[in-house]
XYZ file of C-alpha atoms in Angstrom:
582
model
C 49.206 36.116 65.793
C 49.126 38.999 68.175
C 51.951 41.379 68.876
C 52.808 41.811 72.638
C 53.233 45.723 73.741
C 55.711 46.130 76.755
C 55.257 49.881 77.003
C 52.406 52.060 77.817
C 50.364 53.249 75.046
C 49.776 56.908 74.532
C 46.381 58.233 74.169
C 46.760 58.536 70.177
C 48.023 54.876 70.196
C 45.195 53.743 72.137
C 42.770 55.487 69.673
C 44.747 54.021 66.735
C 44.343 50.397 68.182
C 40.483 50.967 68.539
C 40.653 51.818 64.879
C 42.506 48.935 63.621
C 40.981 46.256 65.825
C 38.856 45.215 62.930
C 41.782 44.173 60.901
C 43.881 42.843 63.705
C 44.230 38.931 63.612
C 42.297 36.888 66.184
C 42.153 33.388 67.325
C 39.058 31.535 66.584
C 36.709 32.144 69.343
C 37.850 35.183 70.560
C 36.829 38.835 69.810
C 33.643 39.856 68.377
C 31.620 36.840 67.152
C 31.833 36.247 63.683
C 29.005 36.600 61.329
C 29.478 35.350 57.735
C 28.160 38.285 56.023
C 25.175 37.684 53.693
C 24.215 34.249 54.776
C 24.247 31.469 52.033
C 21.017 30.145 53.463
C 19.282 33.231 52.336
C 20.264 32.311 48.772
C 19.325 28.743 49.407
C 15.871 30.058 50.403
C 15.458 32.374 47.274
C 16.422 29.538 45.004
C 13.914 27.044 46.842
C 11.078 29.868 46.650
C 11.567 30.093 42.958
C 11.493 26.373 42.471
C 8.357 26.032 44.636
C 6.618 29.019 42.531
C 7.378 27.377 39.311
C 6.577 24.021 40.228
C 3.321 24.776 42.043
C 2.047 28.064 40.832
C 2.953 27.864 37.153
C 2.918 24.122 36.098
C -0.269 22.961 34.421
C -1.888 26.266 34.947
C -3.383 28.417 32.298
C -2.545 32.078 31.386
C -4.174 34.581 29.132
C -2.221 35.505 26.015
C -1.705 38.746 24.237
C -0.836 42.051 25.989
C -2.339 42.896 29.496
C -4.691 46.086 29.744
C -2.383 47.369 32.539
C 0.730 46.553 34.342
C -0.839 44.966 37.121
C -3.662 42.593 36.498
C -5.734 40.016 38.902
C -5.525 37.402 36.000
C -2.057 36.907 34.934
C -1.006 36.869 31.181
C 1.600 34.649 29.557
C 3.969 37.675 29.119
C 3.479 38.810 32.734
C 4.522 35.223 33.914
C 7.471 35.097 31.729
C 8.586 38.584 33.169
C 8.101 37.453 36.574
C 10.247 34.233 36.093
C 13.097 36.613 34.504
C 12.966 39.048 37.362
C 13.060 36.300 39.902
C 16.106 35.012 38.238
C 17.922 38.190 37.865
C 17.267 38.888 41.699
C 18.792 35.500 42.382
C 21.716 36.176 39.933
C 22.368 39.667 41.652
C 22.298 37.983 45.139
C 24.589 35.339 43.989
C 27.075 37.841 42.461
C 27.112 39.588 45.668
C 27.839 36.553 47.723
C 30.318 35.265 45.238
C 32.357 38.491 45.593
C 32.344 38.171 49.299
C 33.389 34.564 49.093
C 36.263 35.432 46.727
C 37.668 38.067 49.091
C 37.222 35.750 52.180
C 39.189 33.165 50.270
C 41.924 35.570 49.377
C 42.217 36.543 53.053
C 42.339 32.978 54.226
C 45.041 32.226 51.518
C 47.144 35.137 52.728
C 47.095 33.490 56.003
C 47.352 29.784 55.204
C 48.756 28.966 51.757
C 50.257 32.232 50.542
C 49.034 33.482 47.088
C 50.718 35.412 44.001
C 49.670 38.725 43.040
C 48.589 37.150 39.633
C 46.645 34.454 41.367
C 44.929 37.198 43.456
C 43.852 39.109 40.511
C 42.432 36.427 38.660
C 40.536 34.938 41.574
C 39.128 38.767 42.439
C 38.538 39.766 38.809
C 37.399 36.497 37.107
C 36.788 33.888 39.907
C 39.521 31.635 38.258
C 40.804 28.910 40.372
C 44.477 29.003 41.416
C 46.717 26.330 40.214
C 48.092 24.104 42.749
C 51.876 23.920 43.244
C 54.279 21.513 44.389
C 55.032 22.071 48.027
C 54.090 20.684 51.476
C 50.854 18.736 51.900
C 49.330 21.771 54.037
C 49.919 24.055 51.047
C 48.729 21.543 48.744
C 45.427 21.092 50.891
C 44.722 24.867 50.841
C 45.503 24.899 47.152
C 42.710 22.359 46.497
C 40.348 23.958 48.924
C 40.744 27.257 46.942
C 40.234 25.464 43.575
C 36.898 23.741 45.037
C 35.574 27.164 46.197
C 36.103 28.963 43.056
C 34.949 26.183 40.653
C 31.717 26.021 42.787
C 31.036 29.582 42.229
C 30.652 28.955 38.429
C 27.485 26.783 37.948
C 25.091 29.288 39.447
C 26.024 31.866 36.796
C 25.168 29.403 33.955
C 22.010 28.063 35.540
C 19.299 30.662 34.605
C 18.785 29.506 31.046
C 17.799 26.112 32.407
C 15.021 27.702 34.471
C 13.814 29.855 31.631
C 13.671 27.042 29.202
C 11.965 24.666 31.475
C 8.669 26.385 31.114
C 6.736 25.313 27.774
C 3.633 27.197 26.507
C 1.021 25.035 24.959
C -2.164 26.492 23.344
C -5.104 25.559 25.255
C -8.549 26.940 26.485
C -9.737 28.334 29.738
C -13.260 28.344 30.527
C -14.870 31.659 31.508
C -15.347 31.833 35.155
C -18.920 33.134 35.773
C -19.730 32.203 39.170
C -20.180 35.847 40.170
C -22.032 38.290 38.260
C -19.411 40.860 37.195
C -20.101 44.331 36.127
C -20.423 44.748 32.514
C -18.396 48.023 32.697
C -15.502 46.268 34.169
C -15.420 43.671 31.392
C -15.326 46.577 28.741
C -12.420 48.266 30.863
C -10.053 45.406 31.201
C -10.774 43.070 28.258
C -7.852 42.565 25.870
C -9.601 43.798 22.582
C -6.195 44.354 20.965
C -5.846 40.439 20.614
C -8.544 40.633 17.981
C -6.128 41.913 15.508
C -3.887 38.790 15.748
C -4.998 36.107 13.242
C -3.175 33.205 15.021
C -5.115 34.097 18.340
C -8.371 34.018 16.406
C -7.565 30.875 14.791
C -6.528 29.220 18.080
C -9.871 30.625 19.746
C -11.975 29.092 16.830
C -10.596 25.609 17.147
C -10.558 25.650 20.848
C -14.235 26.609 20.638
C -15.004 23.877 18.183
C -13.388 21.402 20.751
C -15.527 22.514 23.380
C -18.739 21.927 21.384
C -18.161 18.015 21.610
C -18.738 18.070 25.328
C -22.280 16.759 25.381
C -23.708 18.620 22.296
C -27.169 16.990 22.438
C -28.495 19.874 24.332
C -28.468 22.424 21.724
C -30.758 20.185 19.526
C -33.905 20.434 21.515
C -36.494 21.681 18.756
C -39.147 22.798 21.337
C -37.101 24.150 24.105
C -34.529 27.030 24.643
C -31.422 25.528 25.912
C -28.542 27.806 27.463
C -25.030 26.772 28.368
C -22.049 28.237 30.090
C -18.589 26.830 30.260
C -16.645 27.877 33.124
C -13.677 26.967 35.624
C -13.782 26.620 39.346
C -11.288 25.522 42.018
C -14.080 24.196 43.995
C -15.248 20.372 43.477
C -18.681 20.429 41.975
C -20.321 17.165 41.742
C -22.231 15.850 38.695
C -25.916 16.948 38.235
C -25.309 19.822 40.960
C -27.532 22.781 40.473
C -26.575 26.376 40.710
C -27.523 29.980 39.769
C -25.135 31.784 37.483
C -25.060 34.066 34.410
C -25.332 32.434 30.937
C -25.166 33.538 27.394
C -28.653 34.003 25.999
C -29.049 33.036 22.467
C -32.359 32.486 20.707
C -32.702 31.914 16.890
C -35.577 31.809 14.589
C -35.190 30.725 10.893
C -37.178 31.897 7.783
C -36.042 30.095 4.508
C -35.880 32.732 1.547
C -35.380 32.447 -2.111
C -31.504 32.849 -2.616
C -32.169 35.277 -5.512
C -34.032 37.589 -3.184
C -31.170 38.737 -1.109
C -28.076 40.444 -2.788
C -25.815 38.797 -0.108
C -26.494 35.409 -1.638
C -23.726 35.671 -4.255
C -21.173 35.381 -1.074
C -22.447 32.026 -0.335
C -19.632 29.361 -0.110
C -17.032 32.055 0.037
C -14.934 31.901 3.333
C -13.881 35.485 3.134
C -17.464 36.515 3.944
C -17.870 34.058 6.615
C -14.858 33.464 8.472
C -12.896 35.811 11.064
C -9.465 34.090 10.757
C -9.293 35.022 7.107
C -7.521 31.915 6.304
C -9.467 31.348 3.022
C -10.254 27.596 3.694
C -13.370 26.346 2.016
C -15.671 23.591 3.348
C -17.991 21.353 1.232
C -19.176 19.038 3.717
C -22.870 18.531 3.686
C -24.486 20.191 6.740
C -21.861 22.912 7.037
C -23.640 26.062 8.284
C -22.278 29.617 7.932
C -23.151 33.283 8.751
C -22.863 35.352 5.515
C -21.784 38.897 5.925
C -21.813 42.010 3.578
C -18.010 42.627 3.791
C -14.981 40.907 5.021
C -14.486 40.863 8.812
C -12.387 43.720 10.199
C -11.114 43.614 13.797
C -11.126 47.385 14.304
C -14.923 47.508 13.335
C -15.770 44.483 15.404
C -14.372 45.923 18.753
C -16.951 46.311 21.165
C -17.748 50.104 22.247
C -20.331 49.254 24.788
C -22.264 46.454 26.163
C -25.506 45.650 24.232
C -28.019 43.059 23.395
C -28.141 41.968 19.755
C -31.459 41.850 18.442
C -31.605 41.521 14.592
C -31.116 39.313 11.612
C -28.349 37.406 9.960
C -28.104 35.722 6.734
C -27.465 31.930 7.355
C -26.417 29.380 4.544
C -26.333 25.614 5.017
C -24.971 23.352 2.275
C -27.636 20.505 1.694
C -26.026 18.776 -1.236
C -23.842 18.611 -4.407
C -24.817 18.299 -8.030
C -22.233 16.510 -9.785
C -21.804 16.412 -13.754
C -22.180 12.594 -13.392
C -25.653 12.602 -11.512
C -28.919 11.919 -13.411
C -31.905 14.598 -13.222
C -35.322 13.387 -12.664
C -36.051 13.556 -16.374
C -33.110 11.199 -16.896
C -30.867 14.024 -18.424
C -27.372 14.874 -17.364
C -27.082 18.056 -15.173
C -25.363 21.161 -16.630
C -23.948 24.249 -14.618
C -27.221 26.043 -15.135
C -29.450 23.117 -13.782
C -31.399 23.638 -10.724
C -30.476 21.926 -7.475
C -32.621 18.945 -6.051
C -35.403 19.779 -3.953
C -34.811 16.872 -1.723
C -31.590 15.530 0.067
C -30.619 12.186 1.020
C -29.630 13.671 4.479
C -32.342 16.310 5.273
C -35.236 14.604 3.277
C -37.615 17.328 1.571
C -36.275 20.619 1.499
C -38.062 23.943 1.755
C -39.565 25.053 -1.398
C -37.153 28.122 -2.031
C -34.607 28.874 -4.647
C -31.136 27.663 -3.513
C -27.818 29.188 -3.921
C -24.928 27.581 -5.821
C -21.083 27.563 -6.129
C -19.801 26.151 -9.337
C -16.684 23.994 -9.398
C -14.448 23.549 -12.545
C -11.705 21.436 -13.785
C -9.899 23.976 -16.054
C -12.601 25.522 -17.979
C -15.085 22.345 -17.550
C -17.906 22.324 -15.049
C -17.768 19.432 -12.859
C -20.220 20.420 -9.838
C -22.431 22.795 -8.166
C -22.722 22.887 -4.390
C -26.172 23.678 -3.267
C -26.985 25.927 -0.314
C -30.295 26.976 1.434
C -30.466 30.581 2.482
C -32.370 31.513 5.781
C -33.048 34.794 7.335
C -32.020 34.309 11.155
C -33.870 36.407 13.959
C -31.371 36.360 16.552
C -31.519 37.512 20.316
C -28.145 37.317 22.155
C -27.004 38.830 25.469
C -26.873 37.740 28.910
C -29.313 35.684 31.274
C -29.389 35.079 34.858
C -30.100 31.435 35.105
C -31.415 29.572 38.129
C -31.153 25.838 39.059
C -28.804 25.255 36.116
C -27.606 21.735 35.890
C -23.649 21.516 36.211
C -21.488 18.670 34.991
C -17.702 18.587 35.040
C -15.675 18.376 31.967
C -12.307 18.030 33.684
C -10.732 18.558 37.036
C -11.473 22.246 37.143
C -13.669 22.776 34.230
C -17.590 22.644 34.064
C -20.427 23.447 32.052
C -23.765 24.575 33.207
C -27.075 24.136 31.192
C -30.434 25.595 31.763
C -33.477 24.839 29.792
C -35.681 28.071 29.883
C -38.713 29.547 28.361
C -37.618 32.389 25.770
C -38.163 35.721 27.739
C -36.594 38.642 25.603
C -37.369 41.119 28.605
C -35.019 39.075 30.686
C -31.968 39.472 28.570
C -29.234 41.704 29.619
C -26.564 43.635 27.743
C -23.352 41.823 26.969
C -20.032 43.116 25.920
C -19.137 40.053 23.549
C -22.549 39.036 22.070
C -21.697 40.695 18.870
C -18.027 39.181 18.934
C -19.613 35.777 19.756
C -21.769 36.028 16.591
C -18.569 36.780 14.344
C -16.748 33.726 15.880
C -19.821 31.518 15.453
C -19.493 30.865 11.715
C -16.014 29.557 11.513
C -16.597 27.644 14.901
C -19.536 25.868 12.992
C -17.331 25.027 10.111
C -14.888 23.468 12.497
C -17.757 21.682 14.365
C -19.023 19.973 11.109
C -15.340 19.070 10.140
C -14.914 17.496 13.388
C -18.318 15.547 12.561
C -19.818 16.492 15.895
C -23.255 17.339 14.516
C -23.649 14.266 12.253
C -26.226 12.413 14.570
C -28.545 15.161 14.240
C -28.414 15.672 10.321
C -31.242 13.329 9.734
C -33.690 15.265 12.006
C -35.800 18.335 11.149
C -33.639 20.886 9.019
C -34.736 23.790 11.195
C -33.799 21.808 14.255
C -30.331 20.926 12.993
C -29.520 24.545 11.769
C -30.586 26.186 14.942
C -28.885 23.606 16.987
C -25.645 24.090 15.117
C -25.817 27.849 15.582
C -26.505 27.419 19.262
C -23.805 24.931 19.885
C -21.322 27.198 18.166
C -22.429 30.514 19.757
C -22.031 29.017 23.509
C -18.674 27.528 22.470
C -17.489 30.611 21.105
C -17.499 32.140 24.640
C -14.608 29.913 25.717
C -11.401 31.941 26.396
C -8.163 31.171 24.473
C -5.239 30.848 26.758
C -1.819 29.062 26.914
C -1.202 26.188 29.302
C 2.230 26.204 31.020
C 4.156 23.009 31.652
C 7.412 22.839 33.548
C 10.046 20.420 32.775
C 11.098 19.207 36.279
C 14.231 17.575 35.144
C 15.787 20.918 34.062
C 14.513 22.717 37.375
C 16.199 20.170 39.388
C 19.481 20.461 37.281
C 19.036 24.161 37.738
C 18.437 23.844 41.415
C 21.558 21.693 41.932
C 23.747 24.297 39.930
C 22.396 27.094 42.072
C 22.864 25.155 45.377
C 26.757 25.007 44.462
C 26.971 28.551 45.726
C 25.850 27.263 49.005
C 28.398 24.499 49.108
C 31.091 26.957 48.194
C 29.919 29.099 51.130
C 30.141 25.958 53.478
C 33.688 25.368 52.474
C 34.689 29.136 53.129
C 32.608 28.945 56.406
C 34.619 25.896 57.616
C 37.914 27.334 56.680
C 37.068 30.635 58.358
C 36.582 28.846 61.682
C 40.304 27.687 61.599
C 41.733 30.942 60.412
C 42.878 33.752 62.339
C 41.764 36.329 59.847
C 38.708 38.506 60.445
C 35.694 37.765 58.375
C 35.128 39.900 55.400
C 31.750 41.354 55.296
C 32.321 44.388 52.662
C 34.355 43.806 49.601
C 35.058 47.445 49.407
C 36.636 47.493 52.964
C 38.443 44.421 52.445
C 40.223 45.810 49.276
C 40.972 49.053 51.582
C 41.975 47.171 54.569
C 45.244 45.732 52.509
C 48.273 47.694 52.619
C 50.478 46.734 49.637
C 53.096 49.321 50.464
C 55.876 46.753 51.143
C 54.973 44.915 47.849
C 54.622 47.917 45.436
C 57.901 49.615 46.793
C 59.829 46.173 46.783
C 63.062 46.481 44.798
C 61.990 43.483 42.520
C 58.503 44.987 42.050
C 58.969 48.707 41.991
C 56.992 49.104 38.707
C 53.746 48.162 40.590
C 53.661 51.516 42.284
C 52.122 53.081 39.178
C 50.804 50.005 37.435
C 47.038 49.806 36.182
C 47.627 46.024 35.226
C 49.775 43.319 35.633
C 52.366 42.667 33.109
C 53.987 39.427 32.052
C 56.877 39.597 34.304
C 54.627 40.431 37.293
C 53.565 36.753 36.824
C 56.911 35.642 38.301
C 56.706 37.669 41.539
C 56.912 35.960 44.906
C 53.950 34.842 46.837
C 52.070 37.198 49.200
C 51.206 36.816 52.954
C 50.011 38.842 55.790
C 52.844 40.405 57.841
C 53.503 38.946 61.145
C 54.402 42.237 62.724
C 51.711 45.064 63.288
C 53.563 48.509 63.351
C 51.363 50.521 65.957
C 53.906 53.295 66.352
C 52.853 54.991 63.041
C 49.641 56.621 63.634
C 49.057 56.417 59.980
C 49.091 52.914 59.416
C 45.564 51.318 60.048
C 45.523 48.574 57.535
C 46.922 44.977 57.223
C 50.258 44.834 55.637
C 50.833 42.397 52.818
C 54.499 41.368 52.092
C 56.487 39.067 49.919
C 56.908 35.478 51.537
C 60.671 35.351 52.315
C 60.795 31.726 51.703
C 59.968 32.489 47.938
C 62.985 34.772 47.347
C 66.492 33.769 47.201
C 69.689 35.261 48.546
C 69.895 37.527 45.466
C 66.550 39.070 46.207
C 64.914 37.308 43.081
C 61.881 35.193 43.338
C 62.359 31.471 43.310
C 59.974 30.914 40.500
């Protein structure tokens, strides 16, 4: 409602009118076009963007585990993805809080014009976003009461929606095959590799199990006794058809065995002891015939195993293979029963005639009574391990994005290049072989030549040990949809306010601070029945009974110091004695 001025305005009054025009009431469609502050559509866009990122960029994708080597990496880690999700939710929460505060003040301004509002309701709505309680009255006031309740209630769900988005992402241990379509710099590998993850036993165990599972993908290539087979597992977003050929870098692994007498090496007493073969240090023994292990002098240490430079491994390792068990109830060739000191058989049901060397044994007891000896053959393995640039390698898919490339080459030590992880792959090979045998992946080749079986198992485990341990993210889309619906309630609330704003004569609030400063409460704080409000810092119990507030219908332009909208008690709520009606 505008006030008609019937006298000429002085210069100062004209300046005052220009100052107060922002707060003066206008009818819809007049004055400066109203923009509704921070558009609710921007919030909707941010919510939709995060939903799209989670659904398309995270769901069913793999990410590295452990700590990233730097803050920004081209290949995301699990901890970085979690942090980015939290950051996005925090940004949306901040934007939502800003919009909620703006909507609350717009609601207050509209209620002062339409429905009237008590000081307590105003405080509860502004401070806590609590809805006002509808009161008995005209249908007009009841309508605006219900409208205000709907606006306030719809502001709540977005504040509780964030946990749904965070909990919708599940991390499943998985593997991601190393991508070697391009020949990367070896120095870059050493600089950015996450060597710290080696110290985590859980991560090493997952890596070993994942490597063993990789070995079941067409393992026959490793058991060619007359050829050197190289294999590389990798991932590619490009579709590669079966039996395609390509050039790429592969892990080079060539091994030659020389069977030795177990008594001739002082490490043979470690045979069968998992502490000197495994890297996860779980202490699990395996007594399956055909199990192969690499025997070390000392237990594995992550610090000592961390690569310091790229290198080619060229040396020997001590290898053991379990060829049988001599039980107390067996019968020796001379017809006698075996004892703890009895020699192991020189032939095996599985491998046939065994090399004519002394075997190592591990005794098993029931209390103090001997029950069996596990028999092991010991070999000195001459190994050459590094990187090799393969040509015309045959590629076959193992899944939608995972592939394996296999090359049959002629041994050529001069073509081997230094590799950062050749030594680590050898460390992981021993426990990988244990799990390969436990999964019964090598059983078809046990009845072949013993040398071919042992070298094939070593080759299979070494190549598989280069697979990368990661976690796969899966998104619970039901939770995401619920979170999306809860976040969208802010937009619904904004639409209700926008519709009400179009039928209100109050200016649109664009700044909550200016909105508070624009309210002149002099008539309220200096009222006879609310005089204590002048110096109050909080509402008291009796202030809850004060009459409702509204914008004043009169705009006093004669006072040059008045440039705010006045709020007064509604006369209809005060009786003839100056007391509130409720």
